[in-house]
Short mmCIF file of C-alpha atoms and ligand atoms in Angstrom, two decimals:
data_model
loop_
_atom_site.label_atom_id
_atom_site.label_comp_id
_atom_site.label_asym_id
_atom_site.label_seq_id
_atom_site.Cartn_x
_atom_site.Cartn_y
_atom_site.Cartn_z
CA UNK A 1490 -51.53 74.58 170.86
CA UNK A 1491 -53.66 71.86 169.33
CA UNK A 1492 -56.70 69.45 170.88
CA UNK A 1493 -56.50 65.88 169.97
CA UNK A 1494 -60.53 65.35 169.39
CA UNK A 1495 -61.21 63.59 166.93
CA UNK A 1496 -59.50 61.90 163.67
CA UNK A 1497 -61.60 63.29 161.24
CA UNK A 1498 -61.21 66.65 162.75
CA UNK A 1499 -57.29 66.45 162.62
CA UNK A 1500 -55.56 67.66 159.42
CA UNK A 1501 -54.63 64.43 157.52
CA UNK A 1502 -50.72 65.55 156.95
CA UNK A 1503 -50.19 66.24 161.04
CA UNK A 1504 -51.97 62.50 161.41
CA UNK A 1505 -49.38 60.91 159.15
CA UNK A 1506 -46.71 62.55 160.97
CA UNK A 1507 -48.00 61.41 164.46
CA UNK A 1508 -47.76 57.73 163.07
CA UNK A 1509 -44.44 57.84 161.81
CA UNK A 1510 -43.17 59.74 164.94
CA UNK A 1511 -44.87 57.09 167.43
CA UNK A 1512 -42.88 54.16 165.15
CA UNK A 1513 -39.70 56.12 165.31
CA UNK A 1514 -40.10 56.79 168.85
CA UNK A 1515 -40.67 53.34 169.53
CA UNK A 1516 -37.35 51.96 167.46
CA UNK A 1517 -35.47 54.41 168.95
CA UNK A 1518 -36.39 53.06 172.79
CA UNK A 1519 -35.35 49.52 171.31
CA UNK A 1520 -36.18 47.82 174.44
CA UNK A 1521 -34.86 49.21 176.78
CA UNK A 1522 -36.18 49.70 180.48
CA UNK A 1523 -39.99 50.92 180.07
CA UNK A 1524 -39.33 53.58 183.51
CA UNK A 1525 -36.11 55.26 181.91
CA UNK A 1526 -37.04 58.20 180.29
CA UNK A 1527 -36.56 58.98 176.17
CA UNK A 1528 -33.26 60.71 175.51
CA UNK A 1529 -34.97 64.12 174.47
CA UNK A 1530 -37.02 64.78 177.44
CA UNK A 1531 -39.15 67.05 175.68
CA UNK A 1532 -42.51 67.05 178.64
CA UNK A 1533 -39.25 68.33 181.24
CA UNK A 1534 -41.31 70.53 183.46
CA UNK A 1535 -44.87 69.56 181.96
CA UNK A 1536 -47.87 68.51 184.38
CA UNK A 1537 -50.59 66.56 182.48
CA UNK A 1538 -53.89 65.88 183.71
CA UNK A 1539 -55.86 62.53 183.28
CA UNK A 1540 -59.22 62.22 183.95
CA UNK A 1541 -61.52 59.31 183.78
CA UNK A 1542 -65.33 59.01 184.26
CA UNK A 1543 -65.43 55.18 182.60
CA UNK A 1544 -63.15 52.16 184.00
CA UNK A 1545 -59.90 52.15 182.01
CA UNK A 1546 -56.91 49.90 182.10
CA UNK A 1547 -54.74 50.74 178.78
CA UNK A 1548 -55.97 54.31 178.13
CA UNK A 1549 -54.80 54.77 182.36
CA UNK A 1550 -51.24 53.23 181.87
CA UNK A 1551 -50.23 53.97 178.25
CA UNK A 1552 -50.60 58.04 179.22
CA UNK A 1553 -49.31 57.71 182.52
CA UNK A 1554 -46.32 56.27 181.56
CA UNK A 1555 -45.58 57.90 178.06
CA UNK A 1556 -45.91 61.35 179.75
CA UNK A 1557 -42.99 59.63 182.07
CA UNK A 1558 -41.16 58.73 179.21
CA UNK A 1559 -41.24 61.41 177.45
CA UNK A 1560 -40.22 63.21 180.95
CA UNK A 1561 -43.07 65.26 182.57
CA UNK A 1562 -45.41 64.18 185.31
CA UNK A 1563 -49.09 63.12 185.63
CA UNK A 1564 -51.82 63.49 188.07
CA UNK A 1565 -54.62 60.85 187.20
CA UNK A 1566 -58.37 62.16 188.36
CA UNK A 1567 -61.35 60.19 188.73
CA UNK A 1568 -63.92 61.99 187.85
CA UNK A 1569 -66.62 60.87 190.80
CA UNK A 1570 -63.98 62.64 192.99
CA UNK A 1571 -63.95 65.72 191.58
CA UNK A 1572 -66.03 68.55 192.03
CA UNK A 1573 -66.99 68.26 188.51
CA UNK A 1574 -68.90 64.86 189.24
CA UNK A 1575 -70.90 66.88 191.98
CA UNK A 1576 -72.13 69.93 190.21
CA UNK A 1577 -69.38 72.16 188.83
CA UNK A 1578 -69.78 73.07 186.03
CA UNK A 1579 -67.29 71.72 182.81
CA UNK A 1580 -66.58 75.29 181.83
CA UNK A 1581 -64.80 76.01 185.11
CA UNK A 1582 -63.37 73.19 185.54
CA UNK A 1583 -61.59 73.81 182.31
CA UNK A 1584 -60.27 77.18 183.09
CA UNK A 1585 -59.07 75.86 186.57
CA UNK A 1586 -57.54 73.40 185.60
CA UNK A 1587 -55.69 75.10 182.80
CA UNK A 1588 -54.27 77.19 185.66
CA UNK A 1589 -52.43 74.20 186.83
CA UNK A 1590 -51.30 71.45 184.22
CA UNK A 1591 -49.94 71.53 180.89
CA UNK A 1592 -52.52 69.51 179.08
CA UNK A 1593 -56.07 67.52 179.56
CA UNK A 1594 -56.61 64.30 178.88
CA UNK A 1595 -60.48 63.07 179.62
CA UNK A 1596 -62.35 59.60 179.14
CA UNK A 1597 -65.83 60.99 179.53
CA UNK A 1598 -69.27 59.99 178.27
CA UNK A 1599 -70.93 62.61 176.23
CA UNK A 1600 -69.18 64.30 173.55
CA UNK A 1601 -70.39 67.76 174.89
CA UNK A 1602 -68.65 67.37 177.46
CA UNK A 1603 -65.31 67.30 176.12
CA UNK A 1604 -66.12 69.68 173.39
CA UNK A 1605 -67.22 72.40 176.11
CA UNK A 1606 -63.64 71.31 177.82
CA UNK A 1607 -61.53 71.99 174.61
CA UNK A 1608 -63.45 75.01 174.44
CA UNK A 1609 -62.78 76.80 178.03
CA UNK A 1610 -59.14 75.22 178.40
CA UNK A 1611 -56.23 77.02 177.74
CA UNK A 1612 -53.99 74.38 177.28
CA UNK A 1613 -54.68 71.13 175.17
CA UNK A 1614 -57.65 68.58 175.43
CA UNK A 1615 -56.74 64.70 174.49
CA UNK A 1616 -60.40 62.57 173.57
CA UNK A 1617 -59.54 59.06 175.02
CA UNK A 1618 -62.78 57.95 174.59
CA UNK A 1619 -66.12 59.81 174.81
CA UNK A 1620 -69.33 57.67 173.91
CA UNK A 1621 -68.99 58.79 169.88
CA UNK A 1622 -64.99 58.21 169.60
CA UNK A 1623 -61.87 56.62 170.17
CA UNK A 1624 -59.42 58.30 168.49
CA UNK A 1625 -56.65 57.39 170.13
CA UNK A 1626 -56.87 53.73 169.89
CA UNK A 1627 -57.08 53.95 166.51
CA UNK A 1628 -53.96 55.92 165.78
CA UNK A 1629 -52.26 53.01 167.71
CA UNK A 1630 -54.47 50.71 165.16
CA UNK A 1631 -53.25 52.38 162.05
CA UNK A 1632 -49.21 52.46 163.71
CA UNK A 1633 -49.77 48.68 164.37
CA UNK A 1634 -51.30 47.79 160.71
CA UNK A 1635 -48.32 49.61 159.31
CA UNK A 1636 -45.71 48.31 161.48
CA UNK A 1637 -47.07 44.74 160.22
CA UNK A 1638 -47.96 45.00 156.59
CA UNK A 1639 -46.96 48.53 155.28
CA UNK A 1640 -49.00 51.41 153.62
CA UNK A 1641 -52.80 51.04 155.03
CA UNK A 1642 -53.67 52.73 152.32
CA UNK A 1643 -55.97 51.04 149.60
CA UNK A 1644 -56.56 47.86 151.98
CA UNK A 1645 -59.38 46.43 152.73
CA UNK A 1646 -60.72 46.78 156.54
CA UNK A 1647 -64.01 45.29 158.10
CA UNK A 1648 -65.48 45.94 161.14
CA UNK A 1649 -67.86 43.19 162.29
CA UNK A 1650 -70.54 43.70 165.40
CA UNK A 1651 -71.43 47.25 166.82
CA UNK A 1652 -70.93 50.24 165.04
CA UNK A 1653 -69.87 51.98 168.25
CA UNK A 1654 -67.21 54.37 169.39
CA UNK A 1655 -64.27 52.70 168.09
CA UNK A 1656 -65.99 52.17 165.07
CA UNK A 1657 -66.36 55.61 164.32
CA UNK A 1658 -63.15 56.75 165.23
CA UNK A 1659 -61.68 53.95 162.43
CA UNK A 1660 -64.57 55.10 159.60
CA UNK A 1661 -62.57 58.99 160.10
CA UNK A 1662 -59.70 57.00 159.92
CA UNK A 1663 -60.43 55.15 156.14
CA UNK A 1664 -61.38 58.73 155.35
CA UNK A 1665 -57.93 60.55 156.39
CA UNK A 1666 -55.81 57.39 155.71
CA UNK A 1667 -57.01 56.26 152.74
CA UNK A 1668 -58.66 52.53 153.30
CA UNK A 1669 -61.47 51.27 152.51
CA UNK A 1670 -63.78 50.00 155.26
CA UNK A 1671 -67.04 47.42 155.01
CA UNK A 1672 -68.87 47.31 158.21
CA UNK A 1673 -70.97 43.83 159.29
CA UNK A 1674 -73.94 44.00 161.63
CA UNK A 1675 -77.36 44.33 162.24
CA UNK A 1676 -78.86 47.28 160.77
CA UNK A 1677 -79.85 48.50 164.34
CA UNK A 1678 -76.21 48.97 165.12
CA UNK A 1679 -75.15 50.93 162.30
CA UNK A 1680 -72.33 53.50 162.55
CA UNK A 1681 -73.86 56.91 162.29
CA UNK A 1682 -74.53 57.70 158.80
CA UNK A 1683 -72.43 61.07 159.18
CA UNK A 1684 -69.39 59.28 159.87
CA UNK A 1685 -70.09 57.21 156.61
CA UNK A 1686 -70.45 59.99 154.64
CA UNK A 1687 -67.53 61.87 156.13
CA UNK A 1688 -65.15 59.11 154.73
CA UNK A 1689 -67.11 58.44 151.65
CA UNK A 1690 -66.20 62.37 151.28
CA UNK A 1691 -62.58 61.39 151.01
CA UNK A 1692 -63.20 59.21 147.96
CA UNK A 1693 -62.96 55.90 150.12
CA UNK A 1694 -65.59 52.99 149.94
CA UNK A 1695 -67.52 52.23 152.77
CA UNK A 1696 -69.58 49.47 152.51
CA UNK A 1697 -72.67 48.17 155.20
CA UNK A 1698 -73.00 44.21 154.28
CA UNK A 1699 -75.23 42.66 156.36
CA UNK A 1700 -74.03 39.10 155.70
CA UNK A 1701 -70.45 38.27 157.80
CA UNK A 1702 -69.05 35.91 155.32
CA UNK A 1703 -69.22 38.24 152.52
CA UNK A 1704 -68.02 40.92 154.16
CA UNK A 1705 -64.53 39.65 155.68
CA UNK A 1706 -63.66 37.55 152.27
CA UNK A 1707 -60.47 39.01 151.26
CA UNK A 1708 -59.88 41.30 154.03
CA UNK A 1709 -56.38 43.20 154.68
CA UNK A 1710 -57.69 43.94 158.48
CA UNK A 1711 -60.75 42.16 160.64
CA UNK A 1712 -61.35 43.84 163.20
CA UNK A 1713 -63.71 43.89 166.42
CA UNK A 1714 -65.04 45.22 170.03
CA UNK A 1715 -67.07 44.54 172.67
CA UNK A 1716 -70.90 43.90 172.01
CA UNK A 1717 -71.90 46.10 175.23
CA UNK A 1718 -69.99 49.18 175.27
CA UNK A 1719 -69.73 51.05 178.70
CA UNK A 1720 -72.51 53.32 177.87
CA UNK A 1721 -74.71 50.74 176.73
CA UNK A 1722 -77.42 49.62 179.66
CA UNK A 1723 -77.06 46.49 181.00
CA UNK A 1724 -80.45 45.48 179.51
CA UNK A 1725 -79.12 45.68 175.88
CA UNK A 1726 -76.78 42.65 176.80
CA UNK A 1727 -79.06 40.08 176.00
CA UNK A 1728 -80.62 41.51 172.69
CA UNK A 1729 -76.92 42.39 171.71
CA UNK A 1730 -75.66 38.93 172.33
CA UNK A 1731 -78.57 37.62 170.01
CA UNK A 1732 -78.02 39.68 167.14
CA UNK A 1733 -74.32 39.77 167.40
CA UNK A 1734 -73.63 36.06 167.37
CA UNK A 1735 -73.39 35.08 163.23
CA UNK A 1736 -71.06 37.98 163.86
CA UNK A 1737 -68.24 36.25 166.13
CA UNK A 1738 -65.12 36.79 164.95
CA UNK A 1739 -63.93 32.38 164.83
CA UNK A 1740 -61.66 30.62 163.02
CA UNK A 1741 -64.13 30.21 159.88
CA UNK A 1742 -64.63 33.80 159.38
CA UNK A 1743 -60.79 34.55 159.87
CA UNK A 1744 -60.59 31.95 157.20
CA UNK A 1745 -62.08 33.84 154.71
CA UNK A 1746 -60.11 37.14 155.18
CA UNK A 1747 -56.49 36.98 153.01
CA UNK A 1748 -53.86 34.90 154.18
CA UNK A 1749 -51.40 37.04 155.43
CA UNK A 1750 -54.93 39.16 157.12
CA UNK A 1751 -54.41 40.64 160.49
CA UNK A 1752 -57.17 40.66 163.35
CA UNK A 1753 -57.35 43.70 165.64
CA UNK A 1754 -59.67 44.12 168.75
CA UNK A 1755 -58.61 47.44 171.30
CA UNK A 1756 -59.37 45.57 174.39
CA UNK A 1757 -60.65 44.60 176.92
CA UNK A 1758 -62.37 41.81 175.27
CA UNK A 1759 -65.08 39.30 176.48
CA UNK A 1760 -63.11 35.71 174.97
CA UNK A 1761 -65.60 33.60 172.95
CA UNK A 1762 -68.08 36.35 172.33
CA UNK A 1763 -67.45 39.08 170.07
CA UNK A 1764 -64.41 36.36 168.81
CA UNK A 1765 -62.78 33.80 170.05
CA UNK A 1766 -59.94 32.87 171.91
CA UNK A 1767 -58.59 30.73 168.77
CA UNK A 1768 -58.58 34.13 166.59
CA UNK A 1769 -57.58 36.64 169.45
CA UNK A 1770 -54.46 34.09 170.30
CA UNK A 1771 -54.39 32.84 166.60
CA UNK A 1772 -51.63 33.82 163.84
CA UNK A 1773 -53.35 36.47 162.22
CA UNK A 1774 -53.71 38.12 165.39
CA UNK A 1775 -52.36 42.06 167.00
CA UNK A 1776 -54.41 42.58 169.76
CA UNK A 1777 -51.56 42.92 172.19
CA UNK A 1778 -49.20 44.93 169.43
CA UNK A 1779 -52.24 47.24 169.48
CA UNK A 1780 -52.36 47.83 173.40
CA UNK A 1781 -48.42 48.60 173.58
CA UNK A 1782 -48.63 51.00 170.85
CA UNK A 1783 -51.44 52.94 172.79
CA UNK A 1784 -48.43 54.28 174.46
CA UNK A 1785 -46.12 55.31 171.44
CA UNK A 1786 -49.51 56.39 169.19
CA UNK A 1787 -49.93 58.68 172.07
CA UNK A 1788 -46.84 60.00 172.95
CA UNK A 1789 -46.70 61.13 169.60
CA UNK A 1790 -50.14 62.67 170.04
CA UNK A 1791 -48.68 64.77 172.97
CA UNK A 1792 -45.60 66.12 171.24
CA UNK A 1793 -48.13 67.38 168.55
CA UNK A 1794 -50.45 68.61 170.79
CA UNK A 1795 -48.18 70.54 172.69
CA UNK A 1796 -45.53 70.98 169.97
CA UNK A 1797 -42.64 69.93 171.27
N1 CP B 1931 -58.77 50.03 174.55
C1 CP B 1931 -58.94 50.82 175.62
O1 CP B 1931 -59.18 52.02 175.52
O2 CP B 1931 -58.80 50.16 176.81
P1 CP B 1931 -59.10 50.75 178.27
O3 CP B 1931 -60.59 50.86 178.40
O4 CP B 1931 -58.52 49.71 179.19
O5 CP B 1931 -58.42 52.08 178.42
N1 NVA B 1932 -66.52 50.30 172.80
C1 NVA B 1932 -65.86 50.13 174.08
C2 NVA B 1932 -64.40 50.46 173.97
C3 NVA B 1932 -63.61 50.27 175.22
C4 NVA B 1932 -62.18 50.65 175.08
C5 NVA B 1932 -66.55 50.99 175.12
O1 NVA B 1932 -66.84 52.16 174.85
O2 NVA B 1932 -66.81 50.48 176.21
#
């Protein structure tokens, strides 16, 4: 039995072999009907649990149906109807839980709380999205890259805006993959300086360049998020907006990336802020590559998880 926590805490061989089984699993369906099920029906009999405490629209579908296709059943919980959102305890939900379904996935807020859930369950724990990381989406990320243009290995990736979640999930991801990664933004919204190090560990570069132009020239991979994350108060939005704006992913920052550059941003985006709708519907852009292969990244995640 393995958790899915985090990328840098996943050995880097079983990562490489959840990409190229999501791309393989996704060839083999080869369009056809998204509600048939995958030949090998390897989650027969399995129950899988999906639990949400933030708003989620890919994170909710992608599981729910790749546990369908790959033939077992879901139950997804909301958190604020759960006893858990009204006093018990994570510990026992954990072991209760674990008496019923075959795996846990949980969107949460805190990172302690799905640590102490890995650590009671019995059965695996999925991370799709805790305030820290995202590692999910960026296993689709890394899929979609290499679908597109190859190896990612030895490109060049930036990150412009908030060094938030997703952020850190892709910094564990230059480390384990192999790419180098330049991050542009004010200082204030930094990735934390352990997940720099982490990947800097690995013998990548990471680079902080405060100025946006000199940062994306001759980037493999721009990519972006949200300015206001979920867990960010509503009274950061304005002070975010201000500092974030020489950071807008447009048409003349695009421009300066390599020709054949792609442009990633894991959804759900706010058009004309963090980029615009030119990039995010322009030629150099994924974004909607990136949301279907939420669903193969983590099937794949799931077989390995539960070995199957
Ligand atoms: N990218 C992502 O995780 O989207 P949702 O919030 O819709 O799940
Ligand atoms: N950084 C965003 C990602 C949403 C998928 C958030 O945490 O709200």
């Amino acid at each position: 039995m393995n958790h899915f926590l985090d990328i840098h805490t996943t050995d880097p061989t079983a990562l490489r072999g959840m990409i190229d089984s999501a791309i393989a699993m996704k060839q083999a369906r080869n369009g056809r009907p998204k509600g048939t099920p995958d030949d090998d029906r390897v989650l027969d009999g399995r129950m899988v649990a999906l639990i949400f405490e933030k708003p989620s629209t890919r994170t909710r579908v992608s599981f729910d149906v790749g546990v369908r296709q790959l033939g077992g059943q879901t139950m997804v919980l909301s958190g604020k109807e759960m006893q858990l959102g009204h006093g018990e305890t994570i510990a026992d939900t954990a072991r209760v839980l674990s008496r019923y379904v075959d795996l846990i996935m949980i969107r949460t807020f805190e990172e302690a709380t799905l640590l102490e859930m890995a650590e009671h369950a019995t059965v695996p724990v999925i991370n799709g999205l805790t305030n820290r990381t995202h590692p999910c989406q960026i296993m689709a990320d890394v899929m979609t890259y290499e679908e597109h243009r190859g190896p990612i290995a030895g490109k060049k990736v930036v990150w412009a805006g908030d060094g938030n979640n997703v952020c850190a999930s892709f910094i564990h991801a230059a480390g384990q993959f192999g790419f180098d990664f330049t991050f542009t933004g004010p200082q204030t919204l930094d990735p934390e300086r352990e997940w720099i190090d982490f990947a800097r560990e690995k013998g990548v570069t990471v680079a902080v360049e405060r100025n946006p132009e000199a940062a994306v020239t001759g980037a493999d991979l721009v990519v972006t998020d949200t300015w206001v994350s979920m867990h960010d108060p509503e009274s950061a939005k304005e002070r975010r907006h201000n500092q974030l704006r020489p950071y807008q992913i447009n048409e003349r920052l695009m421009g300066l990336a390599k020709p054949d550059a792609l442009f990633m941003h894991c959804l759900p985006a706010h058009r004309n802020d963090e980029a615009t709708s030119a990039v995010m519907d322009g030629p150099h852009s994924v974004i909607f590559d990136e949301a279907e292969n939420r669903l193969h990244a983590q099937k794949a995640v799931l077989r390995w998880c539960l070995g199957v």
